[in-house]
mmCIF file of the C-alpha atoms, coordinates in Angstrom:
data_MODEL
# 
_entry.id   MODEL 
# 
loop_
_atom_site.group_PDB 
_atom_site.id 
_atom_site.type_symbol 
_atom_site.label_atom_id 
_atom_site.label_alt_id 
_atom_site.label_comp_id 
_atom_site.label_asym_id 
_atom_site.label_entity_id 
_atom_site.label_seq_id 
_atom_site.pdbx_PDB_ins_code 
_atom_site.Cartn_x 
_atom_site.Cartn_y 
_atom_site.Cartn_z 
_atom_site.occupancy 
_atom_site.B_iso_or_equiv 
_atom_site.pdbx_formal_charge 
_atom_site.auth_seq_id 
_atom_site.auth_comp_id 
_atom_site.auth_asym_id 
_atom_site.auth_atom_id 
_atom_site.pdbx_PDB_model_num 
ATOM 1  C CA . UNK A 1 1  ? 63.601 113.960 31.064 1.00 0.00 ? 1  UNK A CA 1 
ATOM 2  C CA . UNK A 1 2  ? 66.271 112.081 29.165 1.00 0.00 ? 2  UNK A CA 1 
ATOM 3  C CA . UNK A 1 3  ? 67.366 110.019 32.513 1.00 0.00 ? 3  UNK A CA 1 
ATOM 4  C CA . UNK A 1 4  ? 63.795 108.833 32.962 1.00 0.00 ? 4  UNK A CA 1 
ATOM 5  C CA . UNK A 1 5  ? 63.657 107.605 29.674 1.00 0.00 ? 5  UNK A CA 1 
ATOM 6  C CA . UNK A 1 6  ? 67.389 106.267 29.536 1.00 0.00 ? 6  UNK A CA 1 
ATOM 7  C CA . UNK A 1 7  ? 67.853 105.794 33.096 1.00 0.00 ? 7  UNK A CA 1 
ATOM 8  C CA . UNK A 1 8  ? 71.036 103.474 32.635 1.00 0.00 ? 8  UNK A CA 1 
ATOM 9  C CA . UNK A 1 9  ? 72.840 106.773 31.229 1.00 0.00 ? 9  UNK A CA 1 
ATOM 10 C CA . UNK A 1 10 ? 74.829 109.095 33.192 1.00 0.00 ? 10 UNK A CA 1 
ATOM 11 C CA . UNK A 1 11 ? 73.828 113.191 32.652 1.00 0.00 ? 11 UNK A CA 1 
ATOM 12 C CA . UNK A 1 12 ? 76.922 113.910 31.168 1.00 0.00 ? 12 UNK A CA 1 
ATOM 13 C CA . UNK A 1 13 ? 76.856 111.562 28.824 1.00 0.00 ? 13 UNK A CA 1 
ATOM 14 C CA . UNK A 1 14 ? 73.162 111.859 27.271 1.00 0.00 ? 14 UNK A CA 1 
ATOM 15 C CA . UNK A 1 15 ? 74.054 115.476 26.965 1.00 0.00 ? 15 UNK A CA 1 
ATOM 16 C CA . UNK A 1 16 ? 76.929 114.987 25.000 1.00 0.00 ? 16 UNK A CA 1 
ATOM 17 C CA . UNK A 1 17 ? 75.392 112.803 23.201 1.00 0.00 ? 17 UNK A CA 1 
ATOM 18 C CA . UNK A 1 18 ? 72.218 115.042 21.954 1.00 0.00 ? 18 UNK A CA 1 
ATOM 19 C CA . UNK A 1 19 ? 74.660 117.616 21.536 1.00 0.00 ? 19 UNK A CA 1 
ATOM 20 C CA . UNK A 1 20 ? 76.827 115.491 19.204 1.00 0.00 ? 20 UNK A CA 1 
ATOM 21 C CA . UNK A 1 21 ? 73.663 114.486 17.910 1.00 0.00 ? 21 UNK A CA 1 
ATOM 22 C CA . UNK A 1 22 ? 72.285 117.507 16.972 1.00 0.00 ? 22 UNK A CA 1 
ATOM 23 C CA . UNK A 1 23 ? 75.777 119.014 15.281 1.00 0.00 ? 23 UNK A CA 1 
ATOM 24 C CA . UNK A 1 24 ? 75.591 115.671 13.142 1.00 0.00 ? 24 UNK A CA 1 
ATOM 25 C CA . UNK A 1 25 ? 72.574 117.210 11.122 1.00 0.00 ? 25 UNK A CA 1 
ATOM 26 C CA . UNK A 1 26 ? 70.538 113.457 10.992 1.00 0.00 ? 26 UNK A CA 1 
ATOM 27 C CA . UNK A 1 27 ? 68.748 114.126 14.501 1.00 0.00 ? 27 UNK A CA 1 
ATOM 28 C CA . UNK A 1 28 ? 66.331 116.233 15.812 1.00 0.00 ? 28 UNK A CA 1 
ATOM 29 C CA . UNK A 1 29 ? 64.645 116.665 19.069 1.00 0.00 ? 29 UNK A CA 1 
ATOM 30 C CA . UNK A 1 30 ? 61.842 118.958 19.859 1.00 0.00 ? 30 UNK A CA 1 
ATOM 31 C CA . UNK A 1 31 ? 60.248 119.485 23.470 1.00 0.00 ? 31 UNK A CA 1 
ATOM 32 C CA . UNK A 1 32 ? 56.499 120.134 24.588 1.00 0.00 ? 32 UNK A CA 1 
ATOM 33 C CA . UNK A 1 33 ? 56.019 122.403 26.736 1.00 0.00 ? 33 UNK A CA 1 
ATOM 34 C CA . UNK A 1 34 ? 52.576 124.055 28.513 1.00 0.00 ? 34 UNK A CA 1 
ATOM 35 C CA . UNK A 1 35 ? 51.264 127.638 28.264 1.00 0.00 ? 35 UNK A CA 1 
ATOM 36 C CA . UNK A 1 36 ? 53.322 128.641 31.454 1.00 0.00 ? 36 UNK A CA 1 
ATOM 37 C CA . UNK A 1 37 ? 56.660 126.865 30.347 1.00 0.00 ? 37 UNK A CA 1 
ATOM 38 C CA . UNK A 1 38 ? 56.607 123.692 31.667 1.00 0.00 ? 38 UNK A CA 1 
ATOM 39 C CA . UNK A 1 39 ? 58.447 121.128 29.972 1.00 0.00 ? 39 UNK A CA 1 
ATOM 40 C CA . UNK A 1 40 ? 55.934 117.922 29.306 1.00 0.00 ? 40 UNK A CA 1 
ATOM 41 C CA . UNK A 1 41 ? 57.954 115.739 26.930 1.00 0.00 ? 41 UNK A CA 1 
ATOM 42 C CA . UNK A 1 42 ? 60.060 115.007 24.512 1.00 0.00 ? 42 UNK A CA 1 
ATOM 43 C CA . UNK A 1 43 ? 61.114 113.435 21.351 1.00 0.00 ? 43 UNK A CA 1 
ATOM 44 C CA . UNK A 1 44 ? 64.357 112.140 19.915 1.00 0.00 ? 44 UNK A CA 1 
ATOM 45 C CA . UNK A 1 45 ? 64.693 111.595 16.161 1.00 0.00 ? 45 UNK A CA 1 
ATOM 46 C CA . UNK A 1 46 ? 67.042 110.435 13.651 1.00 0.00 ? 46 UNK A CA 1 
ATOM 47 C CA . UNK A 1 47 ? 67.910 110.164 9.889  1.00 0.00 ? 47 UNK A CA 1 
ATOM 48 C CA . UNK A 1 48 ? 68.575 106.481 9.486  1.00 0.00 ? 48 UNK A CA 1 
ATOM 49 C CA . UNK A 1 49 ? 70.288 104.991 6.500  1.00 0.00 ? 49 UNK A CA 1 
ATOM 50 C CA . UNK A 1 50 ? 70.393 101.778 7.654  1.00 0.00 ? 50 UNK A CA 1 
ATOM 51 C CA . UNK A 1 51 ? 67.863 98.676  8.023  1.00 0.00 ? 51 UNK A CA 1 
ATOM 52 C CA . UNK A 1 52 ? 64.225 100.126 9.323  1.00 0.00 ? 52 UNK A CA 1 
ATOM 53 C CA . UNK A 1 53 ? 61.945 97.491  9.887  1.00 0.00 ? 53 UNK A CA 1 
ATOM 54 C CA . UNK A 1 54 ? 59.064 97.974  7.755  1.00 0.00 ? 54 UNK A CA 1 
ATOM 55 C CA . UNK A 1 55 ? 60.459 100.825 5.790  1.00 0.00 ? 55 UNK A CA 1 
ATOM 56 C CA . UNK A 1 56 ? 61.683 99.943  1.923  1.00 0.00 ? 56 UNK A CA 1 
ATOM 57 C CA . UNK A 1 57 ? 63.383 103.493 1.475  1.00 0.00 ? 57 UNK A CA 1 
ATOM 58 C CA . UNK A 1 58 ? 66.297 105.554 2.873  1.00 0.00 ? 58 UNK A CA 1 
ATOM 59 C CA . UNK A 1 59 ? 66.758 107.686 4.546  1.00 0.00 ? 59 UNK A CA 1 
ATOM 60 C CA . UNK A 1 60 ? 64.177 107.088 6.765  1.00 0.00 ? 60 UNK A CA 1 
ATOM 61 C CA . UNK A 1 61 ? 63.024 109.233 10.060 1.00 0.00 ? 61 UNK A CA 1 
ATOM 62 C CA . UNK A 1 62 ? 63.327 107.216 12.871 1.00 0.00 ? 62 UNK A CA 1 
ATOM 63 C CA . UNK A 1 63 ? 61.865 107.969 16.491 1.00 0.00 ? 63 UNK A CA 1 
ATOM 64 C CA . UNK A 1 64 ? 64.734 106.943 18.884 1.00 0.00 ? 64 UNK A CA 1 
ATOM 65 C CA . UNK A 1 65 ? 63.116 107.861 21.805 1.00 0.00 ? 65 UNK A CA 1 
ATOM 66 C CA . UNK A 1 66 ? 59.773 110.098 23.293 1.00 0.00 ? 66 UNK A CA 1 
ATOM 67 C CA . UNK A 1 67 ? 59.281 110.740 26.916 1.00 0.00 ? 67 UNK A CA 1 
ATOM 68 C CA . UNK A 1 68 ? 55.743 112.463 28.477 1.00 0.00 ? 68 UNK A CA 1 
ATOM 69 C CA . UNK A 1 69 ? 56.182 113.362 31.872 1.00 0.00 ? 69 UNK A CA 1 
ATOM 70 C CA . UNK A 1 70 ? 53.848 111.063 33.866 1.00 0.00 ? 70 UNK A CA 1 
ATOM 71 C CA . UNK A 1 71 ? 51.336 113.564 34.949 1.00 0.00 ? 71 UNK A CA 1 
ATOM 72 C CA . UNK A 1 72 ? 51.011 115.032 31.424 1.00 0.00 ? 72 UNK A CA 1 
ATOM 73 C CA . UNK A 1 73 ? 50.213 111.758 30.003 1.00 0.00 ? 73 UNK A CA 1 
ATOM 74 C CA . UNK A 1 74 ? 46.792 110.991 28.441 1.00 0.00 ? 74 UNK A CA 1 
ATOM 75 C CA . UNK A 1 75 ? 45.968 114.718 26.954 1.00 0.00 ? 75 UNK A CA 1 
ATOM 76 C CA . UNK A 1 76 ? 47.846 114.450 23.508 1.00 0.00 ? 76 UNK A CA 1 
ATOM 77 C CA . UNK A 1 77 ? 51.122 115.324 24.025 1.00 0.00 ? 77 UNK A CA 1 
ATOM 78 C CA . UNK A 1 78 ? 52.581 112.292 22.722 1.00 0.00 ? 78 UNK A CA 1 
ATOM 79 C CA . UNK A 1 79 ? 50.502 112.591 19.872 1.00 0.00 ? 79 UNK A CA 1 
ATOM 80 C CA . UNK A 1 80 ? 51.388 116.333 18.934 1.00 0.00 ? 80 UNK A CA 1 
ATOM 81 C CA . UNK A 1 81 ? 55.016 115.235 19.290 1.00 0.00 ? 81 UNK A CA 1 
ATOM 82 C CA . UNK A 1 82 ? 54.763 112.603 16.451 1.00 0.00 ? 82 UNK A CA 1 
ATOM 83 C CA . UNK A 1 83 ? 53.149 115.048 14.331 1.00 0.00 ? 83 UNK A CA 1 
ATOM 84 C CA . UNK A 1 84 ? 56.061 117.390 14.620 1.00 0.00 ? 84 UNK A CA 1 
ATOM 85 C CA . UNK A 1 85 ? 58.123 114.311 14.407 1.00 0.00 ? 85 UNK A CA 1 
ATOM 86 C CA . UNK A 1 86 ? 56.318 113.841 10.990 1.00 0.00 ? 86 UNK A CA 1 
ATOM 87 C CA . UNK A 1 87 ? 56.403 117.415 9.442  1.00 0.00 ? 87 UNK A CA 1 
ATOM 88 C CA . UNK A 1 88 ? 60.578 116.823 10.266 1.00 0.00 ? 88 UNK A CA 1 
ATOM 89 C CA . UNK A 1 89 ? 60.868 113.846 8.425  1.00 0.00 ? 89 UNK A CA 1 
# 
C-alpha cells in the first residue's frame, strides 16, 4: 500500500525506511484491516520537532502519509485511522 501512496519509491527502500522509522521511536504506523483480514489502509505518523504549520507547540504528531485502498474508500476507514492517529499523539 506504501507504493500506491509513494509510487516514486522503490520496495526496498520504503521498507527500510518504516523500519528505520519505527526503531527511531517518533513514528508510528497502524493498518486497517476488515473482519476477514484484509488490509484496507494505512497511516504513517511522526513526532515532529520542527516547524508545523498551524501548530504553536512541540512536539507535535504529524500525519506523513494515509492510504485507503480504493474500493474501501467512502465507509470510514480514513476516519477511524485519524482517530487512532489521535489517541497516539
Amino acid at each position: 500500500m506504501g507504493l500506491a501512496l509513494w509510487p516514486h519509491c522503490k520496495k526496498k527502500e520504503l521498507e527500510k525506511e518504516f523500519c528505520a522509522e519505527l526503531k527511531s521511536g517518533k513514528h508510528e504506523h497502524f493498518l486497517a484491516q476488515n473482519k476477514d483480514g484484509e488490509y484496507l489502509g494505512f497511516i504513517n505518523l511522526s513526532l515532529r520537532s520542527d516547524y508545523v504549520q498551524g501548530s504553536s507547540s512541540r512536539p507535535v504528531g504529524y500525519v506523513e502519509g494515509i492510504f485507503v485502498t480504493p474500493k474501501s474508500r467512502k465507509q470510514g476507514v480514513a476516519k477511524e485511522l485519524i482517530k487512532q492517529a489521535e489517541r497516539w499523539a
